[in-house]
XYZ file of C-alpha atoms in Angstrom:
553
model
C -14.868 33.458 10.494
C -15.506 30.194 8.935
C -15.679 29.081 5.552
C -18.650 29.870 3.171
C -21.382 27.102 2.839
C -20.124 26.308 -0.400
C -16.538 24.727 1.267
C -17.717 24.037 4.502
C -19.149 20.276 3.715
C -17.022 18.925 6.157
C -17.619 18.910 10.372
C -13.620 19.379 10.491
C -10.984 21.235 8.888
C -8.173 19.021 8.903
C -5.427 21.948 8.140
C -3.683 22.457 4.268
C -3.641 21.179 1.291
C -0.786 19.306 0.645
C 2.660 18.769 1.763
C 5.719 20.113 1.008
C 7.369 17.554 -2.079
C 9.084 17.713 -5.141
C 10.010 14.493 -7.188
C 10.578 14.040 -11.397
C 7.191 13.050 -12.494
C 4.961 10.908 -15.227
C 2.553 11.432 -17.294
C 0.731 9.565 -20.284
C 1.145 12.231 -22.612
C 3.623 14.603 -20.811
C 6.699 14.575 -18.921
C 7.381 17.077 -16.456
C 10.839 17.785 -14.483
C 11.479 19.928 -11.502
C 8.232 20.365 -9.976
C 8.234 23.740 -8.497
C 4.910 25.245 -7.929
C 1.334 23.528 -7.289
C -1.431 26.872 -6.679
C -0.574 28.347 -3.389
C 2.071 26.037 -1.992
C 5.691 26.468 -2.972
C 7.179 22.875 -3.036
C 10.396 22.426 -1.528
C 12.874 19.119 -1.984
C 11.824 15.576 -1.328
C 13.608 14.371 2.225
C 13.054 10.873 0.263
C 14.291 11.280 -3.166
C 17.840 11.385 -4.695
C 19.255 14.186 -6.643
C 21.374 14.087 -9.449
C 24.213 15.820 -10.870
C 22.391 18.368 -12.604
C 19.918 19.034 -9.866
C 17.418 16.977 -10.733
C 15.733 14.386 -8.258
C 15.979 10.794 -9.019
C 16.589 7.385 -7.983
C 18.476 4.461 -8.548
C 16.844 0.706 -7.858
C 19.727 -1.103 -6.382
C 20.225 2.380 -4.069
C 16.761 1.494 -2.885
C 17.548 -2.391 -1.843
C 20.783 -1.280 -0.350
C 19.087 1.343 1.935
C 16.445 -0.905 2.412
C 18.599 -4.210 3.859
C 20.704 -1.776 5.449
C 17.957 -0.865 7.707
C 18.617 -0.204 11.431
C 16.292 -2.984 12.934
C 15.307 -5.270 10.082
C 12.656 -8.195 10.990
C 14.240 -10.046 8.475
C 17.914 -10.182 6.824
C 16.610 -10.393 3.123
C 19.879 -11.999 1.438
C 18.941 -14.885 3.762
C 15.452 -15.122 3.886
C 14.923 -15.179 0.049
C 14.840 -17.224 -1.914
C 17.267 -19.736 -0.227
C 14.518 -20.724 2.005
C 12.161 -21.640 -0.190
C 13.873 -25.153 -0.456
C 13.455 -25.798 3.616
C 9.853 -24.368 3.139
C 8.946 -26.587 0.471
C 10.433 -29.831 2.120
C 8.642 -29.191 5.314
C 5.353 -28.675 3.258
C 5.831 -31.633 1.256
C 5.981 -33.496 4.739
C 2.724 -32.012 5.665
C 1.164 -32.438 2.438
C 1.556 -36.075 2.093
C -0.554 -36.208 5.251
C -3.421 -34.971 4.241
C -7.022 -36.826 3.225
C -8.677 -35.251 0.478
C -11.292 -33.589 2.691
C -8.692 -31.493 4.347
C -7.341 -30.812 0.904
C -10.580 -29.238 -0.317
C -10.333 -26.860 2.975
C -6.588 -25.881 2.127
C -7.199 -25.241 -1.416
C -10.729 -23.730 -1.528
C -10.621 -20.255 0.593
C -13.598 -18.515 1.432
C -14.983 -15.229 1.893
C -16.041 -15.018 5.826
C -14.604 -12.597 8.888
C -12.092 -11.897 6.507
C -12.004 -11.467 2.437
C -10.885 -14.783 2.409
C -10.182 -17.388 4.786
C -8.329 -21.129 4.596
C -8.364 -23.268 6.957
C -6.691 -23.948 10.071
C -4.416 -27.573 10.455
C -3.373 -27.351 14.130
C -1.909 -31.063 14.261
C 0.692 -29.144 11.787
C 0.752 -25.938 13.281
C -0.145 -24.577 10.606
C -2.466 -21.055 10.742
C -5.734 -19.566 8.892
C -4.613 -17.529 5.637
C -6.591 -13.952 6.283
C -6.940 -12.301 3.116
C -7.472 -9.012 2.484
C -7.174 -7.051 -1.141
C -5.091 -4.203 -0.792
C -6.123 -0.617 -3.352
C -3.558 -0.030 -1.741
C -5.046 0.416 1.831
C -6.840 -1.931 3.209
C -9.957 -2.629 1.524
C -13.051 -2.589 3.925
C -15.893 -4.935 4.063
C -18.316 -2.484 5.323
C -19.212 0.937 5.838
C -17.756 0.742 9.510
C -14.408 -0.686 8.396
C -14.302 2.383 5.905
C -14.238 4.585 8.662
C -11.152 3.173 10.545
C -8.858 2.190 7.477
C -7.050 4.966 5.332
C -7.476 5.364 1.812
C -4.512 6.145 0.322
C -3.505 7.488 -3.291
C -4.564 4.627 -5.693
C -1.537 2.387 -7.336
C -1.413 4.506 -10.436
C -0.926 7.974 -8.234
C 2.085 6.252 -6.375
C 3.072 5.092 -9.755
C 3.357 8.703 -11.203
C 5.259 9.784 -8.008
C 8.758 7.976 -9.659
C 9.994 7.447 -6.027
C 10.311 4.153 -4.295
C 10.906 5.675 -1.474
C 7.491 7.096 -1.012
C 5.945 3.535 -2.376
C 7.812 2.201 1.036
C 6.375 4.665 3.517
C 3.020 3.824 2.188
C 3.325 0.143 1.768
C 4.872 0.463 5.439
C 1.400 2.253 7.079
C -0.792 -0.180 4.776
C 1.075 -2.986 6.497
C 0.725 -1.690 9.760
C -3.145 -1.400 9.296
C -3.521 -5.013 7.899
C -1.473 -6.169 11.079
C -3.572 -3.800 13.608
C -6.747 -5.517 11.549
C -5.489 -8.936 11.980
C -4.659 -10.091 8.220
C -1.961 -11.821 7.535
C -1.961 -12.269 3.572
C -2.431 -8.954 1.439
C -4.217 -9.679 -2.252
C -1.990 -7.129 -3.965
C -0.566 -5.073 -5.437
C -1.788 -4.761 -8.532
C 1.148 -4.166 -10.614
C 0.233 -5.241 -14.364
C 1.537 -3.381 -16.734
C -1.587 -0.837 -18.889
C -0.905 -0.584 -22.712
C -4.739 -0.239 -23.657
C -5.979 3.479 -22.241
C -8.802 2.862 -22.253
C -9.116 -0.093 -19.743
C -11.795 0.859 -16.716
C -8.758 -0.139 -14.308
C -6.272 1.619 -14.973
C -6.037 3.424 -11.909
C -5.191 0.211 -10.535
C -1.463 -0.222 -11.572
C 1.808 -0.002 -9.899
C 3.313 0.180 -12.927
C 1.878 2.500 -14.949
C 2.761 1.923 -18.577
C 6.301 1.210 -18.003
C 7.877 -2.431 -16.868
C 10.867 -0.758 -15.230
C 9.030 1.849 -13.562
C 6.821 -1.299 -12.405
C 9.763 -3.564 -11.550
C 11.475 -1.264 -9.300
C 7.854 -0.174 -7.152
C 6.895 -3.573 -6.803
C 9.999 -4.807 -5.198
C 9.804 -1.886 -3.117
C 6.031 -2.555 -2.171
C 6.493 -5.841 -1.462
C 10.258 -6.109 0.259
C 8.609 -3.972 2.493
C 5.106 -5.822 3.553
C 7.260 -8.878 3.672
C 9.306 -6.508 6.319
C 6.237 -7.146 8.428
C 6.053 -10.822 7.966
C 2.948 -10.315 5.637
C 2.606 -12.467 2.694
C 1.853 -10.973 -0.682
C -0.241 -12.175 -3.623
C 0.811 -9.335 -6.322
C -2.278 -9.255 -9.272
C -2.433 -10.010 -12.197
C -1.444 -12.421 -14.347
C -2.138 -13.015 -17.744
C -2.057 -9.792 -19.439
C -4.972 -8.519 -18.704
C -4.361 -4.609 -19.291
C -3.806 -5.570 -23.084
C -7.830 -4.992 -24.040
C -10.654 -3.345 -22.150
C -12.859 -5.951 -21.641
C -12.865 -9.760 -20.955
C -11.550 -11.287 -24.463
C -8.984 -13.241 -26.243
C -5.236 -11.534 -26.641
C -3.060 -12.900 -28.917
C 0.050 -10.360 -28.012
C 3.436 -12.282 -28.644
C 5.168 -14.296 -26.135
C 8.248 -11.838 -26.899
C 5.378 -8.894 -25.819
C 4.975 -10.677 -23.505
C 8.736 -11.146 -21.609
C 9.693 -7.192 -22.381
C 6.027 -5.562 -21.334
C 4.294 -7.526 -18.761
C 5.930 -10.083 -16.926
C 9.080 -7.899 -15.402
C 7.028 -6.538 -12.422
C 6.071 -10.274 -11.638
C 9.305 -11.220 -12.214
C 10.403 -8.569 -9.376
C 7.941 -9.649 -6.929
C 9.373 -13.540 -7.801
C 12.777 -12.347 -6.525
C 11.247 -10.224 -3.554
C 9.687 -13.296 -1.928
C 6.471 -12.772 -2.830
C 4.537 -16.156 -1.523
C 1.371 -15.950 -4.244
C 0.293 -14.482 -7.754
C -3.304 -14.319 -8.479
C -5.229 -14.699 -11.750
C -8.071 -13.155 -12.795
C -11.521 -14.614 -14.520
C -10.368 -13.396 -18.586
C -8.948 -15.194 -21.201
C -5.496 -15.470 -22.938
C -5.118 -16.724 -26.510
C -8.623 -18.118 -26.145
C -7.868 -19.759 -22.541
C -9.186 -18.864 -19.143
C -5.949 -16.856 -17.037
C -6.389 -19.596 -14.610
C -6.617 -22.855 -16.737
C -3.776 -21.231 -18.498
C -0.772 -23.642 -18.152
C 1.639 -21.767 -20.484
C 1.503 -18.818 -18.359
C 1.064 -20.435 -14.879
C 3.324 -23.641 -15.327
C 5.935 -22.777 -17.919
C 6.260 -19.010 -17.558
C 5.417 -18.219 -14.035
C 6.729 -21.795 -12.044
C 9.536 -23.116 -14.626
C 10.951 -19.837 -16.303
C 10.565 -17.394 -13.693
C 11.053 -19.876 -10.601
C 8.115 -19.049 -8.953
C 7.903 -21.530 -5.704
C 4.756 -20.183 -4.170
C 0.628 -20.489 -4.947
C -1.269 -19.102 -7.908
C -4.322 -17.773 -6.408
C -7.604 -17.374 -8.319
C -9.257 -14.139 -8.301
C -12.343 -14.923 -6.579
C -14.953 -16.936 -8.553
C -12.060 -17.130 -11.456
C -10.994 -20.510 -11.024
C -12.972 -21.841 -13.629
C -13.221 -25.315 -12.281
C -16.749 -25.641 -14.370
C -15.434 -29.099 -17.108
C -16.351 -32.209 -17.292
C -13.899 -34.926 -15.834
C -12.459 -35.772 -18.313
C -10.811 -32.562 -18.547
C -8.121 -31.529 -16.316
C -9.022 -29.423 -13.671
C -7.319 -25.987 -13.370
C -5.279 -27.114 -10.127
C -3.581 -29.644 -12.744
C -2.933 -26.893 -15.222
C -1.023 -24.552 -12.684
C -3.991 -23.202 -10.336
C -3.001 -24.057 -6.782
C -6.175 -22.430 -4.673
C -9.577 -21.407 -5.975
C -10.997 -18.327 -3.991
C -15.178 -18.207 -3.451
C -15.715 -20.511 -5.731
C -19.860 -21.661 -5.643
C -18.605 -25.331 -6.787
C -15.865 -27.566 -6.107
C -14.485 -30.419 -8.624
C -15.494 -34.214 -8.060
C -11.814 -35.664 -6.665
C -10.841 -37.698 -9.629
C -7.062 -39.424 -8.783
C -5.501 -36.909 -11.382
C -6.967 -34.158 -10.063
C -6.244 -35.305 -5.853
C -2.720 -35.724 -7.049
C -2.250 -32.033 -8.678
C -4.169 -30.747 -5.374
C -1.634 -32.368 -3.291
C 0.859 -30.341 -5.449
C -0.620 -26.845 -4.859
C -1.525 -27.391 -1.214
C 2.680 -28.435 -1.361
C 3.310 -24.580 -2.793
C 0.182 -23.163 -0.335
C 1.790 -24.647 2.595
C 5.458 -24.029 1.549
C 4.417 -20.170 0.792
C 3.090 -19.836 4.893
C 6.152 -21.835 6.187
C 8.440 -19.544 3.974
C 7.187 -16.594 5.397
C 7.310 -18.114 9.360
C 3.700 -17.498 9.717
C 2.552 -19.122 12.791
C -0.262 -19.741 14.959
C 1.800 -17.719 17.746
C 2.238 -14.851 15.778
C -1.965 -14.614 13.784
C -4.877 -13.687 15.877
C -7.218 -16.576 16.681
C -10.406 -16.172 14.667
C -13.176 -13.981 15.161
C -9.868 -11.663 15.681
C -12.709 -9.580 17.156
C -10.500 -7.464 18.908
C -8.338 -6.750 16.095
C -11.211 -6.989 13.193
C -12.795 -4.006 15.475
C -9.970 -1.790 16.069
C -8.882 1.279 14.410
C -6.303 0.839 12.220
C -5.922 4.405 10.611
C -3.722 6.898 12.248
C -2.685 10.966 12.058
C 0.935 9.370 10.953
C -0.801 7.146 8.440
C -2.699 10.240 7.150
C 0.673 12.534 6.862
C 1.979 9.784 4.741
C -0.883 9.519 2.306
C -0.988 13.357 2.110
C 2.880 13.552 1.487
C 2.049 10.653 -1.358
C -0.742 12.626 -2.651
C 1.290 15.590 -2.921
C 3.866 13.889 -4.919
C 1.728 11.809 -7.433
C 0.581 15.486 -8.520
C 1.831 16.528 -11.878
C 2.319 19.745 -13.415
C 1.196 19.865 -17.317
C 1.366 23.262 -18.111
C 2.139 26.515 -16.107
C 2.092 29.662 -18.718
C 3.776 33.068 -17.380
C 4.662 31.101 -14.256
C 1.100 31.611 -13.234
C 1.179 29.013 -10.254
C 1.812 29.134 -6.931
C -1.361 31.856 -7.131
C 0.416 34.592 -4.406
C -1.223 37.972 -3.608
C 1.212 39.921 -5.398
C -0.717 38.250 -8.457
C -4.042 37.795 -7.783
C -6.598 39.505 -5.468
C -9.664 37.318 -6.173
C -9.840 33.529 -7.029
C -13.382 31.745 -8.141
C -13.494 28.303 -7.850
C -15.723 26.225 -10.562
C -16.329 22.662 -11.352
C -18.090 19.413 -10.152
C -15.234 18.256 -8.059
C -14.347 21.441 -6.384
C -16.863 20.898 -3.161
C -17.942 16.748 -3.946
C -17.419 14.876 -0.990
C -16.239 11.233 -1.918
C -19.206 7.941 -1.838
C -19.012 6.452 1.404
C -19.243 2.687 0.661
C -19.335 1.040 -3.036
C -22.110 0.741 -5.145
C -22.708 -1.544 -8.069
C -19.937 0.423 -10.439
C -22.892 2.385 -12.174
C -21.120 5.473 -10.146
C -17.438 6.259 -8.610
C -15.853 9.426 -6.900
C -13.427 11.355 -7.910
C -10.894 10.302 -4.907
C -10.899 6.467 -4.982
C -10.963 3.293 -7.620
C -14.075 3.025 -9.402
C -16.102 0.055 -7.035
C -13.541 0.998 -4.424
C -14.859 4.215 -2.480
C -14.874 4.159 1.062
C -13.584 7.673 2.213
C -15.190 8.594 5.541
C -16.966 11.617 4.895
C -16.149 12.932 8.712
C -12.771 12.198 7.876
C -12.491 13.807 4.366
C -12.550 17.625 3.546
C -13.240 18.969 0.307
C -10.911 20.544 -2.163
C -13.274 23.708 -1.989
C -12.158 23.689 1.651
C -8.696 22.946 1.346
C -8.130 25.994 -1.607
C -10.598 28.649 0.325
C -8.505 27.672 3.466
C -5.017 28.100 2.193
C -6.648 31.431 0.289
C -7.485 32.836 3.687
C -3.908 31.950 4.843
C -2.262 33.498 1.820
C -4.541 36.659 2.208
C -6.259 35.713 -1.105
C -10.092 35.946 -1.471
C -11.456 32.369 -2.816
C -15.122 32.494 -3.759
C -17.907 30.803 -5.815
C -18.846 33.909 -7.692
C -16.641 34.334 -11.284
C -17.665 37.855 -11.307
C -14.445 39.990 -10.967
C -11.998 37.237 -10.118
C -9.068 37.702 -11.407
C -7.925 33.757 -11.990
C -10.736 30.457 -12.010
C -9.802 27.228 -10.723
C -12.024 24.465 -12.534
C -11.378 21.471 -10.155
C -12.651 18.290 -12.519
C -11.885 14.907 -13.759
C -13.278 11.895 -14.460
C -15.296 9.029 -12.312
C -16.657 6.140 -14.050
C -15.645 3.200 -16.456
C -17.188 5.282 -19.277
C -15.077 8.301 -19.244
C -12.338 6.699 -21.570
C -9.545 9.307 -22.810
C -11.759 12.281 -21.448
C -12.969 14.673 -18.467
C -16.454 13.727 -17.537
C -19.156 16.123 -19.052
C -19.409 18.207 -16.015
C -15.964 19.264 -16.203
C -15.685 19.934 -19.554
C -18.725 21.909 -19.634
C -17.262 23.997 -16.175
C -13.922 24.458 -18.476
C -15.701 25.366 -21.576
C -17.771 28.086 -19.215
C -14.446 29.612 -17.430
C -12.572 30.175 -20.710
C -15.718 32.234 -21.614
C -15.872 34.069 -18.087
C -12.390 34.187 -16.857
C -9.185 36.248 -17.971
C -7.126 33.210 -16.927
C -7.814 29.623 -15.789
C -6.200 26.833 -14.023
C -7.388 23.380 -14.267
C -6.939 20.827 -12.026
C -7.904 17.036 -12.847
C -8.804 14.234 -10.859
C -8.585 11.489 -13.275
C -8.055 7.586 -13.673
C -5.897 7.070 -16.727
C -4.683 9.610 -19.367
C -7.236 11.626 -20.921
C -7.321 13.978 -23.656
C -7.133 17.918 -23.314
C -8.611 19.447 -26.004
C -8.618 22.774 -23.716
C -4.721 22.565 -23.347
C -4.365 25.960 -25.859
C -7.213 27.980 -24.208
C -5.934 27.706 -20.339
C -2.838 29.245 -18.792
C -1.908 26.409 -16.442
C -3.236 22.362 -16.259
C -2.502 20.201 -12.834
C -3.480 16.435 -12.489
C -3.708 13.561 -10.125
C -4.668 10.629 -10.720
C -7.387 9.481 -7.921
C -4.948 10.140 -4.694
C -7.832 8.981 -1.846
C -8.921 11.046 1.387
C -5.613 13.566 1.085
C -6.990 15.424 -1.748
């Protein structure tokens, strides 16, 4: 018999829940060890984390770089590839750079948004190929509706954050590479890996790091030691300390904030190789991220040795002064990105463009990409072809599985087995919502991807309503829509737009608020995009959260 109409919103059942995986957790307000229970699965050991002497699983960084250079068949031996060869890179660009008239400079340093995010263009006297962007969140981010349908979406930075393994961060950041290859891109616009201090900042789902530089430090080198595994070039975002407010305005945190808080995950993806860092269109101490030539020339080029291209978020170069001025390629900018303008070529400002197209061109050369091995524009073949795979998918449901995080679990309530419980009724707005299908203007969001980011496949995507009345069935557990005479409720919520700082939208609140009323006990379980409050935590026997964790929900 199939599923009721309320959990049958999807044309295929795509099997249970979540996989098997246990790891040591985060949370903004709670820490929890020792995972052992998640509703009606029992969860077993990670085959990916460590475990420590007291039996608790962990990892070390430098455990991760060994196993990682170590590999069986590396593409590239890393203690040689970085960051040795940045000084052959840079020579050879220099060579190619002095070359160049200033038309051809404006079409090296100005990409734009075409078959691909962004596109640069092609010198074939110099063998040298077309950049093809493409912003990673972390999967590949489509362009249309069609893309959306062949790419995976995969738990959001801040779920892979609050996983604490490395190891998993690889095995995704191995099947995201793998898509942008099958796609054709050769450049990935990510991660994003600032570090969040301000909670309520609309994007804070969009972290590597979380709230913690080390955390951050260790999952970017393992994010991007492993696209660089695939001869992909990486353009971690961004710089400037954005997550310090929640909107675009001047922060005047100390430079010593600055060295201990945000700059060690940039600093990591510095000594992974990484060939760009982008800034975005806010202001630092009063000056645009990407005219900003304390952060870009002295802290990111001179302290931290950076050898590769700042890239401008697009439309963020801020290339909008008079002449007199100095441009932003003369105050560390090396390539604006969409930009509607472009700057009259004073001599100043031709000379610091011959600079950055030295660090563009050094960054492809350091990272050996060739015409021979990029697809020859339209890429049609590639641009069409379907990336996503069932491997892909196991991986983003064993990530989704682990970014989950146990709050509270009274009376070990959880896993819900039929020796305690009969009767489950599930409640809430997110319990049978399928996901947007493409993004809309950010007025509305999901409760599965990054807010202006949703692009689940709704053929591909099942609902949680179908994935807990399923594994009810399976258990021998009855899992309905009707509170009366259930013996637990499930409230599936969270939260889905910009404005739901520090809280559960409405809808879930109210659907908690009714269940406590109803129910002798109740389980919550949040789908959220930064830490929220729980003003509920007294009244409920067990609380479960995720932050967004894409189409393996």
């Amino acid at each position: 018999q199939g599923p009721p109409a309320w959990a049958s919103n999807t044309p295929c059942p795509l099997g249970a829940v979540m996989a098997p995986m246990s790891v040591r957790l985060y949370f903004t307000f709670y820490f929890a060890r020792s995972i052992s229970a998640v509703l009606f699965v029992n969860i077993g050991d990670s085959p990916t984390a460590k475990t420590d002497t007291d039996g608790q699983q962990d990892f070390v960084g430098s455990d991760f770089i060994a196993d990682f250079n170590n590999d069986e068949k590396p593409y590239f031996q890393f203690d040689e590839l970085w960051p040795d060869k940045w000084q052959d890179a840079t020579a050879h660009a220099r060579w190619i750079a002095s070359r160049l008239d200033n038309v051809t400079l404006f079409r090296v340093l100005y990409a734009k948004r075409d078959i691909f995010e962004g596109q640069t263009a092609e010198l074939p006297e110099f063998e040298v190929p077309v950049l093809k962007m493409a912003s990673a969140i972390p999967g590949y981010k489509p362009m249309n509706k069609d893309m959306a349908g062949r790419v995976t979406a995969f738990p959001t930075y801040l779920a892979l954050a609050s996983t604490w393994d490395p190891y998993i961060v690889r095995e995704v950041a191995t099947a995201v590479s793998e898509e942008f290859l099958a796609l054709g891109a050769n450049t990935m616009l990510g991660p994003a890996i600032n570090v969040h201090r301000a909670t309520q900042h609309s994007d804070n789902f969009d972290s590597l790091s979380g709230e913690d530089p080390l955390l951050g430090s260790i999952m970017t080198k393992a994010w991007c030691l492993t696209v660089h595994h695939h001869g992909i070039l990486t353009v971690p975002k961004f710089l400037g300390r954005t997550e310090q407010v929640p909107v675009h305005m001047g922060d005047r945190s100390a430079n010593e904030t600055a060295w201990e808080i945000f700059y060690p995950p940039f600093q990591a993806a510095v000594d992974s190789g990484s060939a760009g860092v982008m800034c975005d269109a806010h202001e630092v101490d009063g000056i645009w991220a990407c005219r900003d030539i304390n952060v870009l020339k002295r802290d990111l080029k001179g302290i931290m040795g950076f050898q590769g291209m700042v890239v401008a978020n697009p439309g963020a170069a801020m290339n909008y002064f008079p002449s007199d001025q100095h441009s932003s390629f003369e105050r560390g900018l090396d390539m604006a990105f969409d930009e509607p303008t472009t700057i009259p070529p004073t001599k100043r400002g031709v000379e610091a463009m011959a600079r950055s197209a030295e660090r563009v061109l050094a960054a492809i050369w350091h990272m050996r990409v060739t015409p021979e091995n990029s697809c020859e524009l339209p890429c049609t073949k590639q641009h069409k072809s379907i990336a996503r795979s069932d491997k892909h998918s196991e991986v983003a449901k064993t990530a989704a599985a682990s970014a989950i995080v146990m709050l509270k679990n009274d009376g070990e309530l959880l896993p819900l087995t039929r020796d305690k419980v009969k009767t489950v009724a599930l409640m809430g707005p997110a319990a049978a919502e399928l996901p947007l299908l493409q993004p809309g203007n950010g007025a509305e969001g999901d409760y599965y991807t990054g807010l202006k980011e949703e692009h689940i496949n709704g053929a591909l995507f099942f609902s949680p309503a179908f994935g807990l009345w399923s594994r009810g069935q399976a258990k021998g557990i009855t899992v309905t829509d009707n509170v009366t005479g259930a013996d637990v409720c499930v409230v599936v919520g969270g939260s889905k737009k910009n404005t739901d700082h520090w809280k559960l939208d409405n809808e879930s609140l109210s659907a908690i608020d009714d269940a406590v009323n109803r129910c002798p006990k109740v389980v919550v379980l949040m789908e959220i995009m930064g830490a929220v409050l729980l003003p509920f935590r007294d009244e409920v026997q067990a609380m479960l959260t995720v932050f967004h964790a894409g189409e393996e929900t």
